[in-house]
């Protein structure tokens, strides 16, 4: 986690890969810095509503596609078939996962951009109200 956070800081810093003296020295330091520099406890939950919505949609769509694809495959085998071969179950699951990801990846992009906007806002000292809304982010992606 600390390495990922340092990598993001280097990208935001847009300078050398050498961390500043005030950058993290471990996981606990990362938590401390997030709390102090990025808005307290609220900073740990940026994008949680969108991420929860994405998880719910992902699960719902996966099982919807899985049930549909599995039922279609069983119908092709004949009316009395109740099970698929292991390879067929795996293929149906993989295809269902790909179909659900097709629809939920845009939500993931919105969540990532919302978190990045929050990080940039906290670093620039702008109030939270200046952060873009989900609608603003979606419109930006569409444009």
PDB file of C-alpha atoms in Angstrom, residues 2-140:
ATOM      1  CA  UNK A   2       2.770   2.405   0.902  1.00  0.00           C
ATOM      2  CA  UNK A   3       4.541   1.770  -2.407  1.00  0.00           C
ATOM      3  CA  UNK A   4       1.352   2.424  -4.375  1.00  0.00           C
ATOM      4  CA  UNK A   5       0.730   5.604  -2.405  1.00  0.00           C
ATOM      5  CA  UNK A   6       4.337   6.759  -2.993  1.00  0.00           C
ATOM      6  CA  UNK A   7       3.949   6.051  -6.698  1.00  0.00           C
ATOM      7  CA  UNK A   8       0.797   8.179  -6.806  1.00  0.00           C
ATOM      8  CA  UNK A   9       2.538  10.966  -4.909  1.00  0.00           C
ATOM      9  CA  UNK A  10       5.424  10.924  -7.390  1.00  0.00           C
ATOM     10  CA  UNK A  11       2.936  11.196 -10.248  1.00  0.00           C
ATOM     11  CA  UNK A  12       1.141  14.076  -8.550  1.00  0.00           C
ATOM     12  CA  UNK A  13       4.450  15.718  -7.642  1.00  0.00           C
ATOM     13  CA  UNK A  14       5.510  15.475 -11.303  1.00  0.00           C
ATOM     14  CA  UNK A  15       9.175  15.720 -10.324  1.00  0.00           C
ATOM     15  CA  UNK A  16      11.884  13.272  -9.375  1.00  0.00           C
ATOM     16  CA  UNK A  17      11.191   9.834  -7.968  1.00  0.00           C
ATOM     17  CA  UNK A  18      12.908  10.764  -4.713  1.00  0.00           C
ATOM     18  CA  UNK A  19      10.330  11.181  -1.949  1.00  0.00           C
ATOM     19  CA  UNK A  20      10.252  14.352   0.108  1.00  0.00           C
ATOM     20  CA  UNK A  21      11.226  14.175   3.770  1.00  0.00           C
ATOM     21  CA  UNK A  22       7.570  14.501   4.831  1.00  0.00           C
ATOM     22  CA  UNK A  23       6.369  11.547   2.723  1.00  0.00           C
ATOM     23  CA  UNK A  24       5.447   8.210   4.268  1.00  0.00           C
ATOM     24  CA  UNK A  25       7.734   5.785   5.997  1.00  0.00           C
ATOM     25  CA  UNK A  26       5.280   2.897   6.354  1.00  0.00           C
ATOM     26  CA  UNK A  27       1.631   1.887   6.445  1.00  0.00           C
ATOM     27  CA  UNK A  28       0.866   3.610   9.740  1.00  0.00           C
ATOM     28  CA  UNK A  29       2.523   6.767   8.473  1.00  0.00           C
ATOM     29  CA  UNK A  30       0.354   6.615   5.332  1.00  0.00           C
ATOM     30  CA  UNK A  31      -2.786   6.431   7.474  1.00  0.00           C
ATOM     31  CA  UNK A  32      -1.546   9.310   9.584  1.00  0.00           C
ATOM     32  CA  UNK A  33      -0.743  11.460   6.540  1.00  0.00           C
ATOM     33  CA  UNK A  34      -4.092  10.759   4.908  1.00  0.00           C
ATOM     34  CA  UNK A  35      -5.879  11.699   8.119  1.00  0.00           C
ATOM     35  CA  UNK A  36      -3.860  14.885   8.694  1.00  0.00           C
ATOM     36  CA  UNK A  37      -3.439  16.170   5.135  1.00  0.00           C
ATOM     37  CA  UNK A  38      -6.504  15.001   3.263  1.00  0.00           C
ATOM     38  CA  UNK A  39      -9.479  15.824   5.440  1.00  0.00           C
ATOM     39  CA  UNK A  40      -9.541  13.556   8.472  1.00  0.00           C
ATOM     40  CA  UNK A  41     -11.693  10.480   8.673  1.00  0.00           C
ATOM     41  CA  UNK A  42     -13.715  11.582   5.626  1.00  0.00           C
ATOM     42  CA  UNK A  43     -10.641  11.096   3.400  1.00  0.00           C
ATOM     43  CA  UNK A  44     -10.706   7.335   3.972  1.00  0.00           C
ATOM     44  CA  UNK A  45     -14.207   7.097   2.506  1.00  0.00           C
ATOM     45  CA  UNK A  46     -13.997   9.233  -0.630  1.00  0.00           C
ATOM     46  CA  UNK A  47     -16.016   7.512  -3.349  1.00  0.00           C
ATOM     47  CA  UNK A  48     -17.447   4.871  -1.012  1.00  0.00           C
ATOM     48  CA  UNK A  49     -21.021   5.367  -2.255  1.00  0.00           C
ATOM     49  CA  UNK A  50     -20.004   5.037  -5.893  1.00  0.00           C
ATOM     50  CA  UNK A  51     -17.753   2.070  -5.122  1.00  0.00           C
ATOM     51  CA  UNK A  52     -20.539   0.324  -3.185  1.00  0.00           C
ATOM     52  CA  UNK A  53     -22.939   0.958  -6.053  1.00  0.00           C
ATOM     53  CA  UNK A  54     -20.398  -0.483  -8.469  1.00  0.00           C
ATOM     54  CA  UNK A  55     -19.946  -3.605  -6.322  1.00  0.00           C
ATOM     55  CA  UNK A  56     -23.698  -4.156  -6.091  1.00  0.00           C
ATOM     56  CA  UNK A  57     -24.124  -3.648  -9.835  1.00  0.00           C
ATOM     57  CA  UNK A  58     -21.169  -5.937 -10.566  1.00  0.00           C
ATOM     58  CA  UNK A  59     -22.579  -8.768  -8.421  1.00  0.00           C
ATOM     59  CA  UNK A  60     -26.101  -8.336  -9.760  1.00  0.00           C
ATOM     60  CA  UNK A  61     -24.974  -8.266 -13.393  1.00  0.00           C
ATOM     61  CA  UNK A  62     -22.600 -11.206 -12.922  1.00  0.00           C
ATOM     62  CA  UNK A  63     -25.368 -13.443 -11.546  1.00  0.00           C
ATOM     63  CA  UNK A  64     -27.839 -12.184 -14.137  1.00  0.00           C
ATOM     64  CA  UNK A  65     -25.487 -13.012 -17.015  1.00  0.00           C
ATOM     65  CA  UNK A  66     -24.337 -16.254 -15.365  1.00  0.00           C
ATOM     66  CA  UNK A  67     -27.889 -17.507 -14.890  1.00  0.00           C
ATOM     67  CA  UNK A  68     -28.863 -16.517 -18.431  1.00  0.00           C
ATOM     68  CA  UNK A  69     -25.791 -18.085 -20.068  1.00  0.00           C
ATOM     69  CA  UNK A  70     -25.966 -21.253 -17.962  1.00  0.00           C
ATOM     70  CA  UNK A  71     -29.673 -21.718 -18.681  1.00  0.00           C
ATOM     71  CA  UNK A  72     -29.063 -21.276 -22.421  1.00  0.00           C
ATOM     72  CA  UNK A  73     -26.227 -23.800 -22.308  1.00  0.00           C
ATOM     73  CA  UNK A  74     -28.365 -26.345 -20.437  1.00  0.00           C
ATOM     74  CA  UNK A  75     -31.210 -25.877 -22.954  1.00  0.00           C
ATOM     75  CA  UNK A  76     -28.808 -26.684 -25.794  1.00  0.00           C
ATOM     76  CA  UNK A  77     -27.907 -29.959 -24.085  1.00  0.00           C
ATOM     77  CA  UNK A  78     -31.520 -31.057 -23.884  1.00  0.00           C
ATOM     78  CA  UNK A  79     -34.455 -30.710 -21.537  1.00  0.00           C
ATOM     79  CA  UNK A  80     -33.231 -33.163 -18.876  1.00  0.00           C
ATOM     80  CA  UNK A  81     -29.718 -31.758 -18.381  1.00  0.00           C
ATOM     81  CA  UNK A  82     -29.211 -30.169 -14.940  1.00  0.00           C
ATOM     82  CA  UNK A  83     -25.441 -29.812 -14.782  1.00  0.00           C
ATOM     83  CA  UNK A  84     -22.634 -28.624 -16.998  1.00  0.00           C
ATOM     84  CA  UNK A  85     -19.134 -29.978 -17.304  1.00  0.00           C
ATOM     85  CA  UNK A  86     -16.540 -28.186 -15.183  1.00  0.00           C
ATOM     86  CA  UNK A  87     -14.980 -26.565 -18.260  1.00  0.00           C
ATOM     87  CA  UNK A  88     -18.397 -25.316 -19.369  1.00  0.00           C
ATOM     88  CA  UNK A  89     -19.160 -23.897 -15.899  1.00  0.00           C
ATOM     89  CA  UNK A  90     -15.814 -22.092 -15.930  1.00  0.00           C
ATOM     90  CA  UNK A  91     -16.431 -20.735 -19.420  1.00  0.00           C
ATOM     91  CA  UNK A  92     -19.912 -19.535 -18.481  1.00  0.00           C
ATOM     92  CA  UNK A  93     -18.502 -17.871 -15.344  1.00  0.00           C
ATOM     93  CA  UNK A  94     -15.696 -16.180 -17.265  1.00  0.00           C
ATOM     94  CA  UNK A  95     -18.078 -14.902 -19.929  1.00  0.00           C
ATOM     95  CA  UNK A  96     -20.543 -13.674 -17.281  1.00  0.00           C
ATOM     96  CA  UNK A  97     -17.700 -11.869 -15.504  1.00  0.00           C
ATOM     97  CA  UNK A  98     -16.576 -10.226 -18.740  1.00  0.00           C
ATOM     98  CA  UNK A  99     -20.125  -9.105 -19.523  1.00  0.00           C
ATOM     99  CA  UNK A 100     -20.647  -7.581 -16.074  1.00  0.00           C
ATOM    100  CA  UNK A 101     -17.263  -5.813 -16.214  1.00  0.00           C
ATOM    101  CA  UNK A 102     -18.235  -4.299 -19.544  1.00  0.00           C
ATOM    102  CA  UNK A 103     -21.004  -2.397 -17.771  1.00  0.00           C
ATOM    103  CA  UNK A 104     -19.260  -1.632 -14.452  1.00  0.00           C
ATOM    104  CA  UNK A 105     -15.852  -0.477 -15.696  1.00  0.00           C
ATOM    105  CA  UNK A 106     -17.169   3.052 -16.378  1.00  0.00           C
ATOM    106  CA  UNK A 107     -18.258   3.227 -12.730  1.00  0.00           C
ATOM    107  CA  UNK A 108     -14.744   2.170 -11.685  1.00  0.00           C
ATOM    108  CA  UNK A 109     -13.303   4.987 -13.767  1.00  0.00           C
ATOM    109  CA  UNK A 110     -15.616   7.490 -12.088  1.00  0.00           C
ATOM    110  CA  UNK A 111     -14.629   6.220  -8.617  1.00  0.00           C
ATOM    111  CA  UNK A 112     -10.913   6.473  -9.463  1.00  0.00           C
ATOM    112  CA  UNK A 113     -11.293  10.009 -10.826  1.00  0.00           C
ATOM    113  CA  UNK A 114     -13.335  11.062  -7.787  1.00  0.00           C
ATOM    114  CA  UNK A 115     -10.607   9.802  -5.456  1.00  0.00           C
ATOM    115  CA  UNK A 116      -7.914  11.503  -7.510  1.00  0.00           C
ATOM    116  CA  UNK A 117      -9.872  14.772  -7.521  1.00  0.00           C
ATOM    117  CA  UNK A 118     -10.215  14.550  -3.746  1.00  0.00           C
ATOM    118  CA  UNK A 119      -6.481  13.959  -3.361  1.00  0.00           C
ATOM    119  CA  UNK A 120      -5.639  16.877  -5.648  1.00  0.00           C
ATOM    120  CA  UNK A 121      -8.148  19.099  -3.851  1.00  0.00           C
ATOM    121  CA  UNK A 122      -6.691  18.291  -0.440  1.00  0.00           C
ATOM    122  CA  UNK A 123      -3.167  18.963  -1.701  1.00  0.00           C
ATOM    123  CA  UNK A 124      -4.124  22.280  -3.285  1.00  0.00           C
ATOM    124  CA  UNK A 125      -6.006  23.523  -0.226  1.00  0.00           C
ATOM    125  CA  UNK A 126      -9.304  23.973  -2.080  1.00  0.00           C
ATOM    126  CA  UNK A 127     -12.469  23.285  -0.106  1.00  0.00           C
ATOM    127  CA  UNK A 128     -14.230  19.963  -0.743  1.00  0.00           C
ATOM    128  CA  UNK A 129     -17.084  21.750  -2.493  1.00  0.00           C
ATOM    129  CA  UNK A 130     -14.704  22.460  -5.377  1.00  0.00           C
ATOM    130  CA  UNK A 131     -14.349  18.742  -6.095  1.00  0.00           C
ATOM    131  CA  UNK A 132     -16.245  17.610  -9.209  1.00  0.00           C
ATOM    132  CA  UNK A 133     -19.501  15.750  -8.785  1.00  0.00           C
ATOM    133  CA  UNK A 134     -20.115  12.291 -10.205  1.00  0.00           C
ATOM    134  CA  UNK A 135     -22.115  13.925 -12.981  1.00  0.00           C
ATOM    135  CA  UNK A 136     -19.215  16.301 -13.789  1.00  0.00           C
ATOM    136  CA  UNK A 137     -16.802  13.363 -13.954  1.00  0.00           C
ATOM    137  CA  UNK A 138     -19.155  11.322 -16.160  1.00  0.00           C
ATOM    138  CA  UNK A 139     -19.637  14.293 -18.525  1.00  0.00           C
ATOM    139  CA  UNK A 140     -15.861  14.775 -18.659  1.00  0.00           C
TER     140      UNK A 140
END
